[in-house]
Amino acid sequence: MNFVFDPSKPIAIGCDHAGFEYKTALVKWLTDKGFQVKDFGTYSADSVDYPDFAHPTASSVENGEASFGILLCGSANGVAISANKHQKIRAGLCWQNDVALLVRKHNDANMICIPARFVSLALAEQMLELFMTTEFEGGRHANRVGKIACS
């Protein structure tokens, strides 16, 4: 199952309170570029539990409603762990451009997880651009990716 960005489908996005500011900015950044975005919340900076937003966002990618997903929280670990509980999700935690590139090239990630407390908004946008425009390399990586799912 190779992920290929389909611009005809919306991009799913979700966050907790720590990612709210960046999520709001990224939604605008994406819509200004002409992309559709499905926002799964949260919708304020009030404290919330990240799985409540990570799971619906991941489900929309897993069931094909969204082309790919973006998750944000303070460290991005919580949302990544939650999203990766879904069998058809490969969520990669990205904190620099090279990592965003490799989670696509080598891991065929279909969700990018961004640590809002540890990267600038400009870097988040750069990583997202790389994630959206980088293709899965396949080859030796395809066999490895094929071994990820438990079922």
Short mmCIF file of N, CA and C in Angstrom, two decimals:
data_model
loop_
_atom_site.label_atom_id
_atom_site.label_comp_id
_atom_site.label_asym_id
_atom_site.label_seq_id
_atom_site.Cartn_x
_atom_site.Cartn_y
_atom_site.Cartn_z
N MET A 1 0.85 -1.18 0.00
CA MET A 1 0.00 0.00 0.00
C MET A 1 0.89 1.24 0.00
N ASN A 2 1.16 1.77 -1.16
CA ASN A 2 1.96 2.99 -1.25
C ASN A 2 1.06 4.20 -1.12
N PHE A 3 1.49 5.13 -0.32
CA PHE A 3 0.78 6.40 -0.19
C PHE A 3 1.22 7.32 -1.32
N VAL A 4 0.26 7.85 -2.04
CA VAL A 4 0.52 8.87 -3.05
C VAL A 4 -0.42 10.03 -2.75
N PHE A 5 0.13 11.20 -2.60
CA PHE A 5 -0.67 12.38 -2.30
C PHE A 5 -1.69 12.61 -3.40
N ASP A 6 -2.96 12.64 -3.03
CA ASP A 6 -4.06 12.86 -3.97
C ASP A 6 -4.68 14.22 -3.66
N PRO A 7 -4.35 15.25 -4.44
CA PRO A 7 -4.87 16.60 -4.14
C PRO A 7 -6.38 16.74 -4.30
N SER A 8 -7.04 15.73 -4.87
CA SER A 8 -8.50 15.80 -4.98
C SER A 8 -9.20 15.45 -3.66
N LYS A 9 -8.45 14.87 -2.73
CA LYS A 9 -8.98 14.52 -1.41
C LYS A 9 -8.49 15.54 -0.39
N PRO A 10 -9.25 15.74 0.67
CA PRO A 10 -8.78 16.67 1.70
C PRO A 10 -7.57 16.12 2.45
N ILE A 11 -6.85 17.03 3.06
CA ILE A 11 -5.76 16.71 3.96
C ILE A 11 -6.34 16.75 5.36
N ALA A 12 -6.16 15.68 6.13
CA ALA A 12 -6.66 15.61 7.50
C ALA A 12 -5.66 16.26 8.44
N ILE A 13 -6.15 17.02 9.40
CA ILE A 13 -5.27 17.65 10.38
C ILE A 13 -5.92 17.62 11.75
N GLY A 14 -5.10 17.39 12.77
CA GLY A 14 -5.59 17.38 14.13
C GLY A 14 -4.46 17.72 15.10
N CYS A 15 -4.83 18.13 16.29
CA CYS A 15 -3.83 18.54 17.28
C CYS A 15 -4.43 18.54 18.67
N ASP A 16 -3.55 18.70 19.65
CA ASP A 16 -4.00 19.02 21.00
C ASP A 16 -3.76 20.50 21.23
N HIS A 17 -3.91 20.94 22.46
CA HIS A 17 -3.77 22.36 22.80
C HIS A 17 -2.38 22.92 22.45
N ALA A 18 -1.34 22.11 22.61
CA ALA A 18 0.02 22.58 22.33
C ALA A 18 0.24 22.82 20.83
N GLY A 19 -0.51 22.14 20.00
CA GLY A 19 -0.36 22.30 18.55
C GLY A 19 -1.38 23.22 17.91
N PHE A 20 -2.29 23.76 18.73
CA PHE A 20 -3.40 24.56 18.18
C PHE A 20 -2.94 25.74 17.34
N GLU A 21 -1.98 26.51 17.83
CA GLU A 21 -1.52 27.70 17.09
C GLU A 21 -0.93 27.31 15.73
N TYR A 22 -0.10 26.27 15.71
CA TYR A 22 0.50 25.84 14.45
C TYR A 22 -0.55 25.24 13.53
N LYS A 23 -1.48 24.48 14.09
CA LYS A 23 -2.52 23.88 13.26
C LYS A 23 -3.31 24.96 12.55
N THR A 24 -3.68 26.00 13.28
CA THR A 24 -4.44 27.10 12.70
C THR A 24 -3.65 27.74 11.55
N ALA A 25 -2.36 27.96 11.77
CA ALA A 25 -1.51 28.56 10.73
C ALA A 25 -1.34 27.63 9.54
N LEU A 26 -1.17 26.33 9.78
CA LEU A 26 -0.98 25.38 8.68
C LEU A 26 -2.25 25.20 7.86
N VAL A 27 -3.40 25.23 8.51
CA VAL A 27 -4.66 25.16 7.76
C VAL A 27 -4.74 26.34 6.79
N LYS A 28 -4.43 27.53 7.27
CA LYS A 28 -4.45 28.71 6.40
C LYS A 28 -3.42 28.57 5.28
N TRP A 29 -2.21 28.14 5.61
CA TRP A 29 -1.14 27.96 4.64
C TRP A 29 -1.57 27.00 3.54
N LEU A 30 -2.19 25.89 3.92
CA LEU A 30 -2.63 24.90 2.94
C LEU A 30 -3.79 25.41 2.09
N THR A 31 -4.78 26.03 2.74
CA THR A 31 -5.94 26.52 1.97
C THR A 31 -5.53 27.66 1.05
N ASP A 32 -4.58 28.49 1.46
CA ASP A 32 -4.07 29.55 0.58
C ASP A 32 -3.40 28.96 -0.66
N LYS A 33 -2.88 27.74 -0.55
CA LYS A 33 -2.27 27.06 -1.69
C LYS A 33 -3.31 26.30 -2.52
N GLY A 34 -4.58 26.35 -2.10
CA GLY A 34 -5.65 25.72 -2.86
C GLY A 34 -6.02 24.31 -2.43
N PHE A 35 -5.45 23.82 -1.32
CA PHE A 35 -5.76 22.47 -0.86
C PHE A 35 -6.99 22.47 0.03
N GLN A 36 -7.73 21.37 -0.02
CA GLN A 36 -8.84 21.15 0.91
C GLN A 36 -8.27 20.60 2.21
N VAL A 37 -8.81 21.03 3.33
CA VAL A 37 -8.35 20.56 4.63
C VAL A 37 -9.55 20.17 5.47
N LYS A 38 -9.47 18.99 6.09
CA LYS A 38 -10.49 18.55 7.05
C LYS A 38 -9.86 18.67 8.43
N ASP A 39 -10.39 19.59 9.23
CA ASP A 39 -9.84 19.91 10.55
C ASP A 39 -10.58 19.12 11.62
N PHE A 40 -9.85 18.23 12.30
CA PHE A 40 -10.43 17.39 13.35
C PHE A 40 -10.24 17.97 14.75
N GLY A 41 -9.81 19.24 14.83
CA GLY A 41 -9.66 19.89 16.12
C GLY A 41 -8.32 19.60 16.75
N THR A 42 -8.12 20.10 17.88
CA THR A 42 -8.93 20.88 18.77
C THR A 42 -9.10 22.29 18.20
N TYR A 43 -10.03 23.02 18.76
CA TYR A 43 -10.37 24.33 18.21
C TYR A 43 -10.06 25.48 19.16
N SER A 44 -9.21 25.22 20.15
CA SER A 44 -8.78 26.27 21.07
C SER A 44 -7.50 25.80 21.75
N ALA A 45 -6.90 26.68 22.54
CA ALA A 45 -5.69 26.34 23.29
C ALA A 45 -6.00 25.76 24.66
N ASP A 46 -7.28 25.48 24.94
CA ASP A 46 -7.65 24.85 26.21
C ASP A 46 -7.12 23.42 26.27
N SER A 47 -6.66 23.00 27.42
CA SER A 47 -6.07 21.68 27.59
C SER A 47 -7.04 20.57 27.20
N VAL A 48 -6.54 19.63 26.39
CA VAL A 48 -7.33 18.48 25.93
C VAL A 48 -6.43 17.24 25.91
N ASP A 49 -7.01 16.10 25.63
CA ASP A 49 -6.28 14.84 25.53
C ASP A 49 -6.00 14.53 24.06
N TYR A 50 -4.74 14.43 23.68
CA TYR A 50 -4.35 14.27 22.27
C TYR A 50 -4.97 13.07 21.56
N PRO A 51 -5.21 11.91 22.22
CA PRO A 51 -5.80 10.80 21.47
C PRO A 51 -7.20 11.12 20.92
N ASP A 52 -7.92 12.02 21.60
CA ASP A 52 -9.26 12.38 21.15
C ASP A 52 -9.25 13.03 19.78
N PHE A 53 -8.12 13.55 19.35
CA PHE A 53 -7.99 14.22 18.06
C PHE A 53 -7.11 13.41 17.10
N ALA A 54 -6.14 12.69 17.63
CA ALA A 54 -5.27 11.88 16.79
C ALA A 54 -6.03 10.72 16.15
N HIS A 55 -6.89 10.05 16.91
CA HIS A 55 -7.59 8.89 16.37
C HIS A 55 -8.54 9.25 15.23
N PRO A 56 -9.40 10.26 15.36
CA PRO A 56 -10.27 10.58 14.21
C PRO A 56 -9.48 11.05 12.99
N THR A 57 -8.39 11.77 13.21
CA THR A 57 -7.56 12.22 12.09
C THR A 57 -6.96 11.01 11.39
N ALA A 58 -6.40 10.09 12.16
CA ALA A 58 -5.81 8.87 11.59
C ALA A 58 -6.87 8.01 10.90
N SER A 59 -8.04 7.91 11.48
CA SER A 59 -9.11 7.12 10.87
C SER A 59 -9.48 7.64 9.49
N SER A 60 -9.48 8.95 9.34
CA SER A 60 -9.86 9.52 8.04
C SER A 60 -8.82 9.18 6.96
N VAL A 61 -7.56 9.06 7.35
CA VAL A 61 -6.52 8.65 6.41
C VAL A 61 -6.64 7.14 6.17
N GLU A 62 -6.82 6.40 7.23
CA GLU A 62 -6.89 4.94 7.14
C GLU A 62 -8.04 4.48 6.24
N ASN A 63 -9.19 5.15 6.32
CA ASN A 63 -10.34 4.72 5.53
C ASN A 63 -10.41 5.38 4.15
N GLY A 64 -9.41 6.19 3.82
CA GLY A 64 -9.33 6.78 2.49
C GLY A 64 -10.10 8.06 2.27
N GLU A 65 -10.71 8.59 3.31
CA GLU A 65 -11.43 9.86 3.17
C GLU A 65 -10.46 11.01 2.94
N ALA A 66 -9.29 10.95 3.57
CA ALA A 66 -8.27 11.98 3.43
C ALA A 66 -7.08 11.42 2.68
N SER A 67 -6.38 12.28 1.97
CA SER A 67 -5.20 11.86 1.22
C SER A 67 -4.05 11.50 2.15
N PHE A 68 -3.81 12.35 3.15
CA PHE A 68 -2.79 12.07 4.16
C PHE A 68 -3.14 12.90 5.39
N GLY A 69 -2.37 12.74 6.46
CA GLY A 69 -2.70 13.43 7.69
C GLY A 69 -1.53 14.17 8.31
N ILE A 70 -1.90 15.20 9.07
CA ILE A 70 -0.96 16.02 9.82
C ILE A 70 -1.42 16.01 11.27
N LEU A 71 -0.52 15.72 12.18
CA LEU A 71 -0.83 15.77 13.61
C LEU A 71 0.20 16.62 14.32
N LEU A 72 -0.25 17.39 15.28
CA LEU A 72 0.64 18.25 16.06
C LEU A 72 0.32 18.13 17.54
N CYS A 73 1.37 18.12 18.34
CA CYS A 73 1.24 18.28 19.78
C CYS A 73 2.57 18.82 20.26
N GLY A 74 2.78 18.93 21.55
CA GLY A 74 4.00 19.52 22.06
C GLY A 74 5.25 18.82 21.57
N SER A 75 5.34 17.52 21.80
CA SER A 75 6.50 16.74 21.38
C SER A 75 6.25 15.94 20.11
N ALA A 76 5.01 15.77 19.73
CA ALA A 76 4.54 14.94 18.61
C ALA A 76 4.61 13.45 18.93
N ASN A 77 5.17 13.09 20.08
CA ASN A 77 5.23 11.67 20.43
C ASN A 77 3.85 11.09 20.72
N GLY A 78 3.05 11.81 21.48
CA GLY A 78 1.73 11.28 21.85
C GLY A 78 0.84 11.06 20.64
N VAL A 79 0.81 12.02 19.72
CA VAL A 79 -0.04 11.87 18.54
C VAL A 79 0.51 10.78 17.62
N ALA A 80 1.84 10.67 17.52
CA ALA A 80 2.44 9.62 16.69
C ALA A 80 2.11 8.24 17.23
N ILE A 81 2.25 8.07 18.53
CA ILE A 81 1.95 6.78 19.15
C ILE A 81 0.48 6.43 18.93
N SER A 82 -0.40 7.40 19.13
CA SER A 82 -1.83 7.15 18.95
C SER A 82 -2.15 6.78 17.51
N ALA A 83 -1.65 7.56 16.57
CA ALA A 83 -1.95 7.31 15.15
C ALA A 83 -1.42 5.95 14.70
N ASN A 84 -0.25 5.59 15.19
CA ASN A 84 0.36 4.33 14.75
C ASN A 84 -0.33 3.09 15.32
N LYS A 85 -1.32 3.25 16.17
CA LYS A 85 -2.15 2.13 16.62
C LYS A 85 -3.06 1.65 15.49
N HIS A 86 -3.28 2.50 14.49
CA HIS A 86 -4.13 2.15 13.34
C HIS A 86 -3.31 1.34 12.35
N GLN A 87 -3.83 0.19 11.93
CA GLN A 87 -3.05 -0.74 11.10
C GLN A 87 -2.57 -0.15 9.78
N LYS A 88 -3.33 0.74 9.17
CA LYS A 88 -2.94 1.26 7.86
C LYS A 88 -2.24 2.62 7.95
N ILE A 89 -1.82 2.98 9.13
CA ILE A 89 -1.16 4.28 9.33
C ILE A 89 0.33 4.07 9.57
N ARG A 90 1.09 4.93 8.92
CA ARG A 90 2.53 5.02 9.17
C ARG A 90 2.80 6.50 9.45
N ALA A 91 2.77 6.85 10.72
CA ALA A 91 2.94 8.24 11.15
C ALA A 91 4.39 8.46 11.55
N GLY A 92 5.01 9.45 10.93
CA GLY A 92 6.41 9.75 11.21
C GLY A 92 6.55 11.06 11.97
N LEU A 93 7.32 11.01 13.05
CA LEU A 93 7.60 12.19 13.86
C LEU A 93 8.76 12.94 13.20
N CYS A 94 8.52 14.19 12.82
CA CYS A 94 9.51 14.97 12.07
C CYS A 94 9.90 16.23 12.83
N TRP A 95 11.21 16.45 12.95
CA TRP A 95 11.72 17.64 13.64
C TRP A 95 12.75 18.39 12.80
N GLN A 96 13.08 17.86 11.63
CA GLN A 96 13.95 18.57 10.71
C GLN A 96 13.64 18.10 9.28
N ASN A 97 14.09 18.88 8.30
CA ASN A 97 13.75 18.59 6.91
C ASN A 97 14.21 17.21 6.46
N ASP A 98 15.42 16.81 6.84
CA ASP A 98 15.92 15.50 6.42
C ASP A 98 15.04 14.36 6.93
N VAL A 99 14.50 14.51 8.12
CA VAL A 99 13.62 13.48 8.66
C VAL A 99 12.31 13.44 7.88
N ALA A 100 11.74 14.60 7.58
CA ALA A 100 10.51 14.65 6.79
C ALA A 100 10.70 14.00 5.43
N LEU A 101 11.85 14.23 4.83
CA LEU A 101 12.17 13.62 3.54
C LEU A 101 12.26 12.10 3.66
N LEU A 102 12.96 11.63 4.69
CA LEU A 102 13.18 10.18 4.82
C LEU A 102 11.94 9.42 5.26
N VAL A 103 11.06 10.03 6.06
CA VAL A 103 9.84 9.29 6.43
C VAL A 103 8.98 9.02 5.20
N ARG A 104 9.09 9.86 4.19
CA ARG A 104 8.39 9.60 2.92
C ARG A 104 9.19 8.64 2.05
N LYS A 105 10.46 8.94 1.81
CA LYS A 105 11.29 8.15 0.89
C LYS A 105 11.47 6.72 1.36
N HIS A 106 11.72 6.52 2.64
CA HIS A 106 12.08 5.20 3.14
C HIS A 106 10.96 4.49 3.89
N ASN A 107 10.04 5.24 4.49
CA ASN A 107 9.00 4.62 5.32
C ASN A 107 7.61 4.73 4.74
N ASP A 108 7.45 5.44 3.62
CA ASP A 108 6.15 5.62 2.99
C ASP A 108 5.10 6.12 3.99
N ALA A 109 5.51 7.03 4.87
CA ALA A 109 4.59 7.56 5.88
C ALA A 109 3.40 8.24 5.21
N ASN A 110 2.24 8.06 5.82
CA ASN A 110 1.03 8.72 5.32
C ASN A 110 0.50 9.75 6.32
N MET A 111 1.25 9.96 7.38
CA MET A 111 0.95 11.02 8.34
C MET A 111 2.26 11.62 8.82
N ILE A 112 2.27 12.94 8.95
CA ILE A 112 3.43 13.65 9.49
C ILE A 112 3.04 14.20 10.86
N CYS A 113 3.89 13.97 11.84
CA CYS A 113 3.65 14.43 13.21
C CYS A 113 4.71 15.49 13.53
N ILE A 114 4.24 16.66 13.92
CA ILE A 114 5.13 17.81 14.11
C ILE A 114 5.11 18.26 15.57
N PRO A 115 6.30 18.37 16.19
CA PRO A 115 6.40 18.80 17.59
C PRO A 115 6.39 20.33 17.70
N ALA A 116 5.24 20.89 17.96
CA ALA A 116 5.07 22.35 17.93
C ALA A 116 5.94 23.08 18.95
N ARG A 117 6.32 22.43 20.02
CA ARG A 117 7.15 23.10 21.02
C ARG A 117 8.64 23.08 20.68
N PHE A 118 9.01 22.40 19.60
CA PHE A 118 10.43 22.21 19.31
C PHE A 118 10.86 22.63 17.91
N VAL A 119 9.93 23.06 17.07
CA VAL A 119 10.27 23.54 15.73
C VAL A 119 9.59 24.87 15.49
N SER A 120 10.15 25.66 14.60
CA SER A 120 9.51 26.92 14.23
C SER A 120 8.37 26.64 13.26
N LEU A 121 7.47 27.59 13.15
CA LEU A 121 6.38 27.45 12.18
C LEU A 121 6.95 27.38 10.77
N ALA A 122 7.96 28.17 10.46
CA ALA A 122 8.59 28.14 9.13
C ALA A 122 9.14 26.75 8.83
N LEU A 123 9.78 26.12 9.81
CA LEU A 123 10.30 24.76 9.62
C LEU A 123 9.15 23.77 9.45
N ALA A 124 8.08 23.94 10.20
CA ALA A 124 6.91 23.06 10.05
C ALA A 124 6.38 23.13 8.62
N GLU A 125 6.30 24.32 8.06
CA GLU A 125 5.84 24.49 6.68
C GLU A 125 6.81 23.82 5.69
N GLN A 126 8.10 23.99 5.91
CA GLN A 126 9.10 23.37 5.03
C GLN A 126 8.98 21.85 5.08
N MET A 127 8.86 21.30 6.28
CA MET A 127 8.74 19.85 6.42
C MET A 127 7.48 19.35 5.74
N LEU A 128 6.40 20.08 5.90
CA LEU A 128 5.14 19.68 5.28
C LEU A 128 5.26 19.71 3.76
N GLU A 129 5.90 20.73 3.22
CA GLU A 129 6.13 20.82 1.77
C GLU A 129 6.94 19.62 1.28
N LEU A 130 8.00 19.28 1.99
CA LEU A 130 8.82 18.12 1.62
C LEU A 130 8.00 16.83 1.70
N PHE A 131 7.23 16.69 2.75
CA PHE A 131 6.40 15.50 2.95
C PHE A 131 5.44 15.33 1.78
N MET A 132 4.83 16.44 1.35
CA MET A 132 3.82 16.39 0.29
C MET A 132 4.42 16.13 -1.09
N THR A 133 5.67 16.48 -1.29
CA THR A 133 6.26 16.41 -2.63
C THR A 133 7.27 15.28 -2.81
N THR A 134 7.53 14.52 -1.77
CA THR A 134 8.50 13.43 -1.84
C THR A 134 7.78 12.11 -2.07
N GLU A 135 8.27 11.36 -3.03
CA GLU A 135 7.69 10.05 -3.33
C GLU A 135 8.42 8.94 -2.58
N PHE A 136 7.69 7.87 -2.32
CA PHE A 136 8.28 6.68 -1.72
C PHE A 136 9.28 6.09 -2.70
N GLU A 137 10.46 5.77 -2.21
CA GLU A 137 11.53 5.25 -3.05
C GLU A 137 11.30 3.80 -3.46
N GLY A 138 10.56 3.05 -2.66
CA GLY A 138 10.32 1.64 -2.99
C GLY A 138 11.59 0.83 -2.85
N GLY A 139 11.80 -0.09 -3.78
CA GLY A 139 13.01 -0.90 -3.76
C GLY A 139 13.16 -1.66 -2.46
N ARG A 140 14.35 -1.61 -1.89
CA ARG A 140 14.62 -2.35 -0.65
C ARG A 140 13.73 -1.90 0.50
N HIS A 141 13.25 -0.65 0.41
CA HIS A 141 12.39 -0.13 1.47
C HIS A 141 10.98 -0.73 1.43
N ALA A 142 10.52 -1.12 0.27
CA ALA A 142 9.17 -1.68 0.14
C ALA A 142 9.01 -2.95 0.96
N ASN A 143 10.01 -3.81 0.93
CA ASN A 143 9.96 -5.04 1.71
C ASN A 143 9.87 -4.74 3.19
N ARG A 144 10.64 -3.75 3.65
CA ARG A 144 10.64 -3.38 5.06
C ARG A 144 9.31 -2.79 5.47
N VAL A 145 8.79 -1.90 4.67
CA VAL A 145 7.50 -1.28 4.97
C VAL A 145 6.41 -2.36 5.00
N GLY A 146 6.51 -3.34 4.12
CA GLY A 146 5.54 -4.43 4.10
C GLY A 146 5.52 -5.27 5.36
N LYS A 147 6.57 -5.20 6.14
CA LYS A 147 6.65 -5.98 7.39
C LYS A 147 6.14 -5.22 8.61
N ILE A 148 5.71 -3.97 8.43
CA ILE A 148 5.32 -3.15 9.58
C ILE A 148 4.00 -3.60 10.19
N ALA A 149 2.99 -3.83 9.39
CA ALA A 149 1.65 -4.15 9.90
C ALA A 149 1.66 -5.48 10.66
N CYS A 150 0.83 -5.54 11.69
CA CYS A 150 0.74 -6.76 12.51
C CYS A 150 -0.22 -7.79 11.93
N SER A 151 -1.08 -7.36 11.02
CA SER A 151 -2.05 -8.34 10.50
C SER A 151 -1.88 -8.52 9.02
#
